[in-house]
Amino acid sequence: MYADIELNTNVNEKKTRYKLFKNVLNMLIKNKAALIGLIIIFLLIIVALFGKFFMPYDPYVGELSQSLQAPSAAHIFGTDEQGRDILSRIIDGTKISLRVGVTSVAVALSIGTVIGSIAGYYGGKIDMLLMRIMDIILAFPSLLLAIAFMSVLGRGIDKAVIAISIVTIPEYARIVRGCILTVKENEYVQAARVIGNKDSTIIFKHILPNVMSPIIVRATLGISTAILETSSLGFLGLGVQPPLAEWGSMLGAGRGYFYNAPHIVLFPGIAITITVLAFNLFGDGLRDALDPKLRK
């Protein structure tokens, strides 16, 4: 009998998720801003994966005799202080920015989900202890705390991922905890306990799949925040190090030439702006699409 109940529950959950996915997709298509953001994100992914086929020049080889050239037919975005083609470096920097942004969010989301699930499901002293630790991390500005971690860990892409992940874990932990607190006493959770499911099975199979909407939205918006923080660390000389073509480090290296050759900082700044805007537009549209009131 319990097996039949669980089977019917799983079938109903699959039907509900499919219907939800269909409704969300329709809402995203109707939302022009979200659709534009999604198209830009798709193009950025294409550039990150196949950028080497679009680069007109080697992004790490330059000629000093060609340094600080203004945009022209030969160099559409001009050249930097070492004579390297800026367009090629921006294309190459796309995969670095997306890699750090997506990886740091994935790590923070994974750890934050575990912490928030344990705190929300078990409650009591465990909840209090874990949330107080999260509160301590949240008490510091995220960028300032990331700079502190980079000072300890050192410089580089992997270190930037670790630093940004650590400072964003509390956000996901609190969201997951709040979601679990709202549904852990529902009937389907009680039924899962009655039929003898383990706590881990109840959390990750029955509870989390039903509260993923706000988590997915926050993760999407979190990518733009991670890219901004990566660029900020690179601008300060603490993140991805030269000669790697990271947009923030390009801004930092070109700020001394702003008055003589403003294109050096203009185009990397535009790349950061467009990327962050795309994820924000898509995240806002996804939030609206996952809102039950708006779907109705």
PDB file of C-alpha atoms in Angstrom:
ATOM      1  CA  MET A   1       0.000   0.000   0.000  1.00  0.00           C
ATOM      2  CA  TYR A   2       2.748   2.443   0.975  1.00  0.00           C
ATOM      3  CA  ALA A   3       4.634   1.505  -2.204  1.00  0.00           C
ATOM      4  CA  ASP A   4       1.571   2.392  -4.311  1.00  0.00           C
ATOM      5  CA  ILE A   5       1.218   5.704  -2.488  1.00  0.00           C
ATOM      6  CA  GLU A   6       4.885   6.546  -3.118  1.00  0.00           C
ATOM      7  CA  LEU A   7       4.601   5.528  -6.799  1.00  0.00           C
ATOM      8  CA  ASN A   8       1.539   7.709  -7.316  1.00  0.00           C
ATOM      9  CA  THR A   9       3.260  10.570  -5.513  1.00  0.00           C
ATOM     10  CA  ASN A  10       6.311  10.325  -7.794  1.00  0.00           C
ATOM     11  CA  VAL A  11       4.135  10.246 -10.922  1.00  0.00           C
ATOM     12  CA  ASN A  12       2.183  13.294  -9.776  1.00  0.00           C
ATOM     13  CA  GLU A  13       5.397  15.143  -8.940  1.00  0.00           C
ATOM     14  CA  LYS A  14       6.781  14.471 -12.433  1.00  0.00           C
ATOM     15  CA  LYS A  15       3.578  15.700 -14.080  1.00  0.00           C
ATOM     16  CA  THR A  16       3.593  18.812 -11.915  1.00  0.00           C
ATOM     17  CA  ARG A  17       7.231  19.585 -12.748  1.00  0.00           C
ATOM     18  CA  TYR A  18       6.629  19.125 -16.484  1.00  0.00           C
ATOM     19  CA  LYS A  19       3.627  21.447 -16.363  1.00  0.00           C
ATOM     20  CA  LEU A  20       5.632  23.976 -14.354  1.00  0.00           C
ATOM     21  CA  PHE A  21       8.502  23.836 -16.863  1.00  0.00           C
ATOM     22  CA  LYS A  22       6.091  24.388 -19.762  1.00  0.00           C
ATOM     23  CA  ASN A  23       4.451  27.363 -18.047  1.00  0.00           C
ATOM     24  CA  VAL A  24       7.808  28.900 -17.114  1.00  0.00           C
ATOM     25  CA  LEU A  25       9.061  28.538 -20.691  1.00  0.00           C
ATOM     26  CA  ASN A  26       5.955  30.243 -22.052  1.00  0.00           C
ATOM     27  CA  MET A  27       6.312  33.092 -19.564  1.00  0.00           C
ATOM     28  CA  LEU A  28       9.977  33.590 -20.475  1.00  0.00           C
ATOM     29  CA  ILE A  29       9.155  33.728 -24.177  1.00  0.00           C
ATOM     30  CA  LYS A  30       6.507  36.383 -23.534  1.00  0.00           C
ATOM     31  CA  ASN A  31       8.887  38.439 -21.384  1.00  0.00           C
ATOM     32  CA  LYS A  32      10.955  40.359 -23.956  1.00  0.00           C
ATOM     33  CA  ALA A  33      13.579  41.558 -21.465  1.00  0.00           C
ATOM     34  CA  ALA A  34      14.164  38.051 -20.128  1.00  0.00           C
ATOM     35  CA  LEU A  35      14.303  36.689 -23.666  1.00  0.00           C
ATOM     36  CA  ILE A  36      16.927  39.264 -24.637  1.00  0.00           C
ATOM     37  CA  GLY A  37      18.940  38.347 -21.548  1.00  0.00           C
ATOM     38  CA  LEU A  38      18.695  34.656 -22.390  1.00  0.00           C
ATOM     39  CA  ILE A  39      19.843  35.278 -25.978  1.00  0.00           C
ATOM     40  CA  ILE A  40      22.840  37.289 -24.770  1.00  0.00           C
ATOM     41  CA  ILE A  41      23.750  34.552 -22.268  1.00  0.00           C
ATOM     42  CA  PHE A  42      23.511  31.959 -25.038  1.00  0.00           C
ATOM     43  CA  LEU A  43      25.814  34.060 -27.255  1.00  0.00           C
ATOM     44  CA  LEU A  44      28.274  34.488 -24.377  1.00  0.00           C
ATOM     45  CA  ILE A  45      28.372  30.720 -23.891  1.00  0.00           C
ATOM     46  CA  ILE A  46      29.037  30.242 -27.618  1.00  0.00           C
ATOM     47  CA  VAL A  47      31.861  32.785 -27.471  1.00  0.00           C
ATOM     48  CA  ALA A  48      33.312  31.133 -24.340  1.00  0.00           C
ATOM     49  CA  LEU A  49      33.275  27.677 -25.935  1.00  0.00           C
ATOM     50  CA  PHE A  50      34.338  28.562 -29.477  1.00  0.00           C
ATOM     51  CA  GLY A  51      35.980  31.959 -28.990  1.00  0.00           C
ATOM     52  CA  LYS A  52      39.294  30.873 -30.472  1.00  0.00           C
ATOM     53  CA  PHE A  53      37.625  30.609 -33.867  1.00  0.00           C
ATOM     54  CA  PHE A  54      36.424  34.236 -33.667  1.00  0.00           C
ATOM     55  CA  MET A  55      39.652  35.867 -32.498  1.00  0.00           C
ATOM     56  CA  PRO A  56      41.288  37.984 -35.214  1.00  0.00           C
ATOM     57  CA  TYR A  57      44.637  37.918 -33.353  1.00  0.00           C
ATOM     58  CA  ASP A  58      46.407  36.029 -30.602  1.00  0.00           C
ATOM     59  CA  PRO A  59      45.184  37.668 -27.370  1.00  0.00           C
ATOM     60  CA  TYR A  60      48.569  37.245 -25.672  1.00  0.00           C
ATOM     61  CA  VAL A  61      50.889  38.387 -28.456  1.00  0.00           C
ATOM     62  CA  GLY A  62      51.342  42.060 -29.244  1.00  0.00           C
ATOM     63  CA  GLU A  63      53.709  44.514 -30.897  1.00  0.00           C
ATOM     64  CA  LEU A  64      54.865  47.538 -28.929  1.00  0.00           C
ATOM     65  CA  SER A  65      54.960  49.518 -32.137  1.00  0.00           C
ATOM     66  CA  GLN A  66      51.170  49.006 -32.371  1.00  0.00           C
ATOM     67  CA  SER A  67      50.402  49.952 -28.766  1.00  0.00           C
ATOM     68  CA  LEU A  68      47.502  52.250 -27.813  1.00  0.00           C
ATOM     69  CA  GLN A  69      46.065  52.347 -31.313  1.00  0.00           C
ATOM     70  CA  ALA A  70      42.526  53.649 -31.581  1.00  0.00           C
ATOM     71  CA  PRO A  71      39.773  51.428 -33.019  1.00  0.00           C
ATOM     72  CA  SER A  72      40.274  50.867 -36.733  1.00  0.00           C
ATOM     73  CA  ALA A  73      39.558  48.369 -39.489  1.00  0.00           C
ATOM     74  CA  ALA A  74      42.641  46.372 -38.488  1.00  0.00           C
ATOM     75  CA  HIS A  75      41.814  46.421 -34.769  1.00  0.00           C
ATOM     76  CA  ILE A  76      38.083  46.975 -34.266  1.00  0.00           C
ATOM     77  CA  PHE A  77      38.437  47.680 -30.529  1.00  0.00           C
ATOM     78  CA  GLY A  78      41.956  49.086 -30.785  1.00  0.00           C
ATOM     79  CA  THR A  79      45.071  47.809 -29.015  1.00  0.00           C
ATOM     80  CA  ASP A  80      46.274  47.976 -25.414  1.00  0.00           C
ATOM     81  CA  GLU A  81      49.490  49.290 -23.907  1.00  0.00           C
ATOM     82  CA  GLN A  82      51.408  46.225 -25.148  1.00  0.00           C
ATOM     83  CA  GLY A  83      49.982  46.285 -28.661  1.00  0.00           C
ATOM     84  CA  ARG A  84      47.610  43.356 -28.094  1.00  0.00           C
ATOM     85  CA  ASP A  85      44.260  43.289 -29.841  1.00  0.00           C
ATOM     86  CA  ILE A  86      41.543  44.256 -27.324  1.00  0.00           C
ATOM     87  CA  LEU A  87      38.736  42.463 -29.172  1.00  0.00           C
ATOM     88  CA  SER A  88      40.661  39.186 -29.041  1.00  0.00           C
ATOM     89  CA  ARG A  89      41.357  39.661 -25.340  1.00  0.00           C
ATOM     90  CA  ILE A  90      37.714  40.417 -24.556  1.00  0.00           C
ATOM     91  CA  ILE A  91      36.647  37.287 -26.436  1.00  0.00           C
ATOM     92  CA  ASP A  92      39.224  35.228 -24.551  1.00  0.00           C
ATOM     93  CA  GLY A  93      38.176  36.817 -21.260  1.00  0.00           C
ATOM     94  CA  THR A  94      34.577  35.668 -21.725  1.00  0.00           C
ATOM     95  CA  LYS A  95      35.378  32.091 -20.743  1.00  0.00           C
ATOM     96  CA  ILE A  96      37.340  33.266 -17.703  1.00  0.00           C
ATOM     97  CA  SER A  97      34.543  35.473 -16.368  1.00  0.00           C
ATOM     98  CA  LEU A  98      31.840  32.866 -17.007  1.00  0.00           C
ATOM     99  CA  ARG A  99      33.992  30.109 -15.537  1.00  0.00           C
ATOM    100  CA  VAL A 100      34.599  31.982 -12.303  1.00  0.00           C
ATOM    101  CA  GLY A 101      30.993  33.174 -12.075  1.00  0.00           C
ATOM    102  CA  VAL A 102      29.339  29.820 -12.733  1.00  0.00           C
ATOM    103  CA  THR A 103      31.838  27.750 -10.736  1.00  0.00           C
ATOM    104  CA  SER A 104      31.732  29.980  -7.658  1.00  0.00           C
ATOM    105  CA  VAL A 105      27.918  29.969  -7.665  1.00  0.00           C
ATOM    106  CA  ALA A 106      27.843  26.190  -8.118  1.00  0.00           C
ATOM    107  CA  VAL A 107      30.207  25.666  -5.173  1.00  0.00           C
ATOM    108  CA  ALA A 108      28.398  28.171  -2.931  1.00  0.00           C
ATOM    109  CA  LEU A 109      24.994  26.755  -3.894  1.00  0.00           C
ATOM    110  CA  SER A 110      26.065  23.167  -3.173  1.00  0.00           C
ATOM    111  CA  ILE A 111      27.536  23.944   0.235  1.00  0.00           C
ATOM    112  CA  GLY A 112      24.806  26.418   1.120  1.00  0.00           C
ATOM    113  CA  THR A 113      22.102  23.901   0.194  1.00  0.00           C
ATOM    114  CA  VAL A 114      23.584  21.289   2.520  1.00  0.00           C
ATOM    115  CA  ILE A 115      23.965  23.748   5.397  1.00  0.00           C
ATOM    116  CA  GLY A 116      20.506  25.255   4.908  1.00  0.00           C
ATOM    117  CA  SER A 117      18.892  21.821   4.586  1.00  0.00           C
ATOM    118  CA  ILE A 118      20.418  20.551   7.831  1.00  0.00           C
ATOM    119  CA  ALA A 119      19.558  23.755   9.712  1.00  0.00           C
ATOM    120  CA  GLY A 120      15.990  23.963   8.422  1.00  0.00           C
ATOM    121  CA  TYR A 121      15.094  20.280   8.702  1.00  0.00           C
ATOM    122  CA  TYR A 122      16.532  19.500  12.133  1.00  0.00           C
ATOM    123  CA  GLY A 123      16.183  22.928  13.775  1.00  0.00           C
ATOM    124  CA  GLY A 124      17.093  23.389  17.437  1.00  0.00           C
ATOM    125  CA  LYS A 125      20.704  23.858  18.469  1.00  0.00           C
ATOM    126  CA  ILE A 126      22.044  22.725  15.088  1.00  0.00           C
ATOM    127  CA  ASP A 127      20.004  25.403  13.361  1.00  0.00           C
ATOM    128  CA  MET A 128      21.104  28.073  15.821  1.00  0.00           C
ATOM    129  CA  LEU A 129      24.801  27.160  15.523  1.00  0.00           C
ATOM    130  CA  LEU A 130      24.858  27.029  11.719  1.00  0.00           C
ATOM    131  CA  MET A 131      22.873  30.242  11.283  1.00  0.00           C
ATOM    132  CA  ARG A 132      25.049  32.165  13.723  1.00  0.00           C
ATOM    133  CA  ILE A 133      28.098  31.164  11.681  1.00  0.00           C
ATOM    134  CA  MET A 134      26.311  32.374   8.540  1.00  0.00           C
ATOM    135  CA  ASP A 135      25.429  35.628  10.320  1.00  0.00           C
ATOM    136  CA  ILE A 136      29.086  36.233  11.150  1.00  0.00           C
ATOM    137  CA  ILE A 137      30.021  35.904   7.470  1.00  0.00           C
ATOM    138  CA  LEU A 138      27.108  38.135   6.414  1.00  0.00           C
ATOM    139  CA  ALA A 139      28.208  40.806   8.872  1.00  0.00           C
ATOM    140  CA  PHE A 140      31.098  41.726   6.560  1.00  0.00           C
ATOM    141  CA  PRO A 141      30.708  43.352   3.114  1.00  0.00           C
ATOM    142  CA  SER A 142      31.138  40.573   0.558  1.00  0.00           C
ATOM    143  CA  LEU A 143      33.809  42.328  -1.501  1.00  0.00           C
ATOM    144  CA  LEU A 144      35.815  43.289   1.576  1.00  0.00           C
ATOM    145  CA  LEU A 145      35.652  39.721   2.855  1.00  0.00           C
ATOM    146  CA  ALA A 146      36.643  38.373  -0.578  1.00  0.00           C
ATOM    147  CA  ILE A 147      39.663  40.694  -0.577  1.00  0.00           C
ATOM    148  CA  ALA A 148      40.636  39.380   2.867  1.00  0.00           C
ATOM    149  CA  PHE A 149      40.411  35.768   1.675  1.00  0.00           C
ATOM    150  CA  MET A 150      42.418  36.570  -1.464  1.00  0.00           C
ATOM    151  CA  SER A 151      45.113  38.130   0.713  1.00  0.00           C
ATOM    152  CA  VAL A 152      45.359  34.869   2.652  1.00  0.00           C
ATOM    153  CA  LEU A 153      44.889  32.383  -0.191  1.00  0.00           C
ATOM    154  CA  GLY A 154      46.938  34.208  -2.821  1.00  0.00           C
ATOM    155  CA  ARG A 155      46.111  35.219  -6.366  1.00  0.00           C
ATOM    156  CA  GLY A 156      44.709  33.228  -9.265  1.00  0.00           C
ATOM    157  CA  ILE A 157      41.492  31.917 -10.803  1.00  0.00           C
ATOM    158  CA  ASP A 158      41.033  29.030  -8.366  1.00  0.00           C
ATOM    159  CA  LYS A 159      41.652  31.287  -5.387  1.00  0.00           C
ATOM    160  CA  ALA A 160      39.102  33.777  -6.717  1.00  0.00           C
ATOM    161  CA  VAL A 161      36.522  30.991  -7.040  1.00  0.00           C
ATOM    162  CA  ILE A 162      37.146  29.890  -3.440  1.00  0.00           C
ATOM    163  CA  ALA A 163      36.969  33.432  -2.053  1.00  0.00           C
ATOM    164  CA  ILE A 164      33.772  34.365  -3.890  1.00  0.00           C
ATOM    165  CA  SER A 165      32.174  31.022  -3.003  1.00  0.00           C
ATOM    166  CA  ILE A 166      32.846  31.414   0.715  1.00  0.00           C
ATOM    167  CA  VAL A 167      31.357  34.906   0.946  1.00  0.00           C
ATOM    168  CA  THR A 168      28.162  33.871  -0.878  1.00  0.00           C
ATOM    169  CA  ILE A 169      27.447  30.585   0.925  1.00  0.00           C
ATOM    170  CA  PRO A 170      25.309  32.250   3.660  1.00  0.00           C
ATOM    171  CA  GLU A 171      22.871  33.682   1.098  1.00  0.00           C
ATOM    172  CA  TYR A 172      22.010  30.260  -0.302  1.00  0.00           C
ATOM    173  CA  ALA A 173      22.019  28.630   3.127  1.00  0.00           C
ATOM    174  CA  ARG A 174      19.436  31.099   4.418  1.00  0.00           C
ATOM    175  CA  ILE A 175      17.222  30.782   1.339  1.00  0.00           C
ATOM    176  CA  VAL A 176      17.241  26.975   1.508  1.00  0.00           C
ATOM    177  CA  ARG A 177      16.602  27.007   5.253  1.00  0.00           C
ATOM    178  CA  GLY A 178      13.633  29.329   4.855  1.00  0.00           C
ATOM    179  CA  CYS A 179      12.156  27.214   2.059  1.00  0.00           C
ATOM    180  CA  ILE A 180      12.481  24.000   4.066  1.00  0.00           C
ATOM    181  CA  LEU A 181      10.885  25.588   7.136  1.00  0.00           C
ATOM    182  CA  THR A 182       7.787  26.418   5.080  1.00  0.00           C
ATOM    183  CA  VAL A 183       7.216  22.899   3.723  1.00  0.00           C
ATOM    184  CA  LYS A 184       8.767  20.378   6.117  1.00  0.00           C
ATOM    185  CA  GLU A 185       5.467  19.845   7.957  1.00  0.00           C
ATOM    186  CA  ASN A 186       3.415  19.348   4.790  1.00  0.00           C
ATOM    187  CA  GLU A 187       1.491  16.119   4.259  1.00  0.00           C
ATOM    188  CA  TYR A 188       3.761  14.687   1.564  1.00  0.00           C
ATOM    189  CA  VAL A 189       6.762  15.079   3.889  1.00  0.00           C
ATOM    190  CA  GLN A 190       4.881  13.369   6.706  1.00  0.00           C
ATOM    191  CA  ALA A 191       3.926  10.550   4.314  1.00  0.00           C
ATOM    192  CA  ALA A 192       7.578  10.122   3.329  1.00  0.00           C
ATOM    193  CA  ARG A 193       8.479   9.756   7.016  1.00  0.00           C
ATOM    194  CA  VAL A 194       5.688   7.227   7.598  1.00  0.00           C
ATOM    195  CA  ILE A 195       6.859   4.907   4.827  1.00  0.00           C
ATOM    196  CA  GLY A 196      10.356   4.880   6.346  1.00  0.00           C
ATOM    197  CA  ASN A 197      12.410   7.148   4.097  1.00  0.00           C
ATOM    198  CA  LYS A 198      15.714   8.371   5.455  1.00  0.00           C
ATOM    199  CA  ASP A 199      16.122  12.037   6.349  1.00  0.00           C
ATOM    200  CA  SER A 200      18.538  12.582   3.459  1.00  0.00           C
ATOM    201  CA  THR A 201      16.031  11.045   1.029  1.00  0.00           C
ATOM    202  CA  ILE A 202      13.214  13.209   2.369  1.00  0.00           C
ATOM    203  CA  ILE A 203      15.304  16.361   2.088  1.00  0.00           C
ATOM    204  CA  PHE A 204      16.859  15.848  -1.345  1.00  0.00           C
ATOM    205  CA  LYS A 205      14.114  13.843  -3.059  1.00  0.00           C
ATOM    206  CA  HIS A 206      10.877  15.209  -1.633  1.00  0.00           C
ATOM    207  CA  ILE A 207      11.528  18.668  -0.136  1.00  0.00           C
ATOM    208  CA  LEU A 208      14.201  20.384  -2.243  1.00  0.00           C
ATOM    209  CA  PRO A 209      12.664  19.582  -5.669  1.00  0.00           C
ATOM    210  CA  ASN A 210       9.500  21.354  -4.518  1.00  0.00           C
ATOM    211  CA  VAL A 211      11.235  24.521  -3.295  1.00  0.00           C
ATOM    212  CA  MET A 212      13.811  25.027  -6.043  1.00  0.00           C
ATOM    213  CA  SER A 213      12.175  28.087  -7.620  1.00  0.00           C
ATOM    214  CA  PRO A 214      13.657  30.801  -5.348  1.00  0.00           C
ATOM    215  CA  ILE A 215      16.954  28.921  -5.196  1.00  0.00           C
ATOM    216  CA  ILE A 216      17.292  28.813  -8.993  1.00  0.00           C
ATOM    217  CA  VAL A 217      16.398  32.500  -9.303  1.00  0.00           C
ATOM    218  CA  ARG A 218      18.973  33.506  -6.668  1.00  0.00           C
ATOM    219  CA  ALA A 219      21.636  31.369  -8.320  1.00  0.00           C
ATOM    220  CA  THR A 220      20.972  33.006 -11.701  1.00  0.00           C
ATOM    221  CA  LEU A 221      21.252  36.482 -10.209  1.00  0.00           C
ATOM    222  CA  GLY A 222      24.248  35.314  -8.179  1.00  0.00           C
ATOM    223  CA  ILE A 223      26.245  34.653 -11.347  1.00  0.00           C
ATOM    224  CA  SER A 224      26.111  38.342 -12.253  1.00  0.00           C
ATOM    225  CA  THR A 225      27.220  39.258  -8.724  1.00  0.00           C
ATOM    226  CA  ALA A 226      30.094  36.769  -8.908  1.00  0.00           C
ATOM    227  CA  ILE A 227      31.227  38.201 -12.259  1.00  0.00           C
ATOM    228  CA  LEU A 228      31.173  41.715 -10.783  1.00  0.00           C
ATOM    229  CA  GLU A 229      33.184  40.618  -7.754  1.00  0.00           C
ATOM    230  CA  THR A 230      35.652  38.793 -10.003  1.00  0.00           C
ATOM    231  CA  SER A 231      36.099  41.958 -12.055  1.00  0.00           C
ATOM    232  CA  SER A 232      36.501  44.023  -8.887  1.00  0.00           C
ATOM    233  CA  LEU A 233      39.200  41.709  -7.563  1.00  0.00           C
ATOM    234  CA  GLY A 234      40.932  41.757 -10.949  1.00  0.00           C
ATOM    235  CA  PHE A 235      40.759  45.561 -11.074  1.00  0.00           C
ATOM    236  CA  LEU A 236      42.440  45.731  -7.655  1.00  0.00           C
ATOM    237  CA  GLY A 237      45.126  43.296  -8.772  1.00  0.00           C
ATOM    238  CA  LEU A 238      44.001  40.539  -6.385  1.00  0.00           C
ATOM    239  CA  GLY A 239      42.041  38.267  -8.719  1.00  0.00           C
ATOM    240  CA  VAL A 240      42.969  36.730 -12.051  1.00  0.00           C
ATOM    241  CA  GLN A 241      46.504  37.803 -12.862  1.00  0.00           C
ATOM    242  CA  PRO A 242      48.059  39.065 -16.111  1.00  0.00           C
ATOM    243  CA  PRO A 243      48.658  38.025 -18.802  1.00  0.00           C
ATOM    244  CA  LEU A 244      45.261  36.253 -18.569  1.00  0.00           C
ATOM    245  CA  ALA A 245      42.629  38.353 -20.318  1.00  0.00           C
ATOM    246  CA  GLU A 246      40.140  38.877 -17.484  1.00  0.00           C
ATOM    247  CA  TRP A 247      37.946  41.933 -17.956  1.00  0.00           C
ATOM    248  CA  GLY A 248      38.548  43.410 -14.503  1.00  0.00           C
ATOM    249  CA  SER A 249      42.314  43.086 -14.779  1.00  0.00           C
ATOM    250  CA  MET A 250      42.113  44.689 -18.243  1.00  0.00           C
ATOM    251  CA  LEU A 251      40.344  47.655 -16.642  1.00  0.00           C
ATOM    252  CA  GLY A 252      42.973  47.836 -13.924  1.00  0.00           C
ATOM    253  CA  ALA A 253      45.865  47.721 -16.400  1.00  0.00           C
ATOM    254  CA  GLY A 254      44.295  50.337 -18.684  1.00  0.00           C
ATOM    255  CA  ARG A 255      43.197  52.912 -16.095  1.00  0.00           C
ATOM    256  CA  GLY A 256      46.524  54.743 -16.382  1.00  0.00           C
ATOM    257  CA  TYR A 257      45.861  55.356 -20.077  1.00  0.00           C
ATOM    258  CA  PHE A 258      42.245  56.490 -19.698  1.00  0.00           C
ATOM    259  CA  TYR A 259      42.793  60.060 -20.959  1.00  0.00           C
ATOM    260  CA  ASN A 260      45.133  59.114 -23.818  1.00  0.00           C
ATOM    261  CA  ALA A 261      43.383  55.923 -24.957  1.00  0.00           C
ATOM    262  CA  PRO A 262      39.927  55.595 -23.368  1.00  0.00           C
ATOM    263  CA  HIS A 263      39.063  52.600 -25.543  1.00  0.00           C
ATOM    264  CA  ILE A 264      41.320  50.439 -23.348  1.00  0.00           C
ATOM    265  CA  VAL A 265      38.840  50.662 -20.446  1.00  0.00           C
ATOM    266  CA  LEU A 266      35.695  51.381 -22.479  1.00  0.00           C
ATOM    267  CA  PHE A 267      35.297  48.029 -24.187  1.00  0.00           C
ATOM    268  CA  PRO A 268      36.092  45.753 -21.194  1.00  0.00           C
ATOM    269  CA  GLY A 269      33.665  47.886 -19.168  1.00  0.00           C
ATOM    270  CA  ILE A 270      30.970  47.418 -21.801  1.00  0.00           C
ATOM    271  CA  ALA A 271      31.595  43.655 -21.786  1.00  0.00           C
ATOM    272  CA  ILE A 272      31.122  43.517 -18.001  1.00  0.00           C
ATOM    273  CA  THR A 273      27.996  45.688 -18.185  1.00  0.00           C
ATOM    274  CA  ILE A 274      26.336  43.641 -20.925  1.00  0.00           C
ATOM    275  CA  THR A 275      27.099  40.329 -19.209  1.00  0.00           C
ATOM    276  CA  VAL A 276      25.822  41.438 -15.799  1.00  0.00           C
ATOM    277  CA  LEU A 277      22.748  43.033 -17.383  1.00  0.00           C
ATOM    278  CA  ALA A 278      21.961  39.846 -19.312  1.00  0.00           C
ATOM    279  CA  PHE A 279      21.995  37.666 -16.192  1.00  0.00           C
ATOM    280  CA  ASN A 280      19.955  40.235 -14.263  1.00  0.00           C
ATOM    281  CA  LEU A 281      17.317  40.479 -17.009  1.00  0.00           C
ATOM    282  CA  PHE A 282      17.077  36.703 -17.262  1.00  0.00           C
ATOM    283  CA  GLY A 283      17.006  36.314 -13.482  1.00  0.00           C
ATOM    284  CA  ASP A 284      14.217  38.875 -13.102  1.00  0.00           C
ATOM    285  CA  GLY A 285      12.225  37.196 -15.863  1.00  0.00           C
ATOM    286  CA  LEU A 286      12.774  33.788 -14.305  1.00  0.00           C
ATOM    287  CA  ARG A 287      11.584  35.096 -10.947  1.00  0.00           C
ATOM    288  CA  ASP A 288       8.385  36.411 -12.541  1.00  0.00           C
ATOM    289  CA  ALA A 289       7.863  33.170 -14.466  1.00  0.00           C
ATOM    290  CA  LEU A 290       8.208  31.086 -11.312  1.00  0.00           C
ATOM    291  CA  ASP A 291       5.808  33.286  -9.333  1.00  0.00           C
ATOM    292  CA  PRO A 292       2.526  31.324  -9.009  1.00  0.00           C
ATOM    293  CA  LYS A 293       0.464  34.522  -8.881  1.00  0.00           C
ATOM    294  CA  LEU A 294       1.854  35.793 -12.186  1.00  0.00           C
ATOM    295  CA  ARG A 295       1.494  32.382 -13.840  1.00  0.00           C
ATOM    296  CA  LYS A 296      -2.203  32.443 -13.056  1.00  0.00           C
TER     297      LYS A 296
END
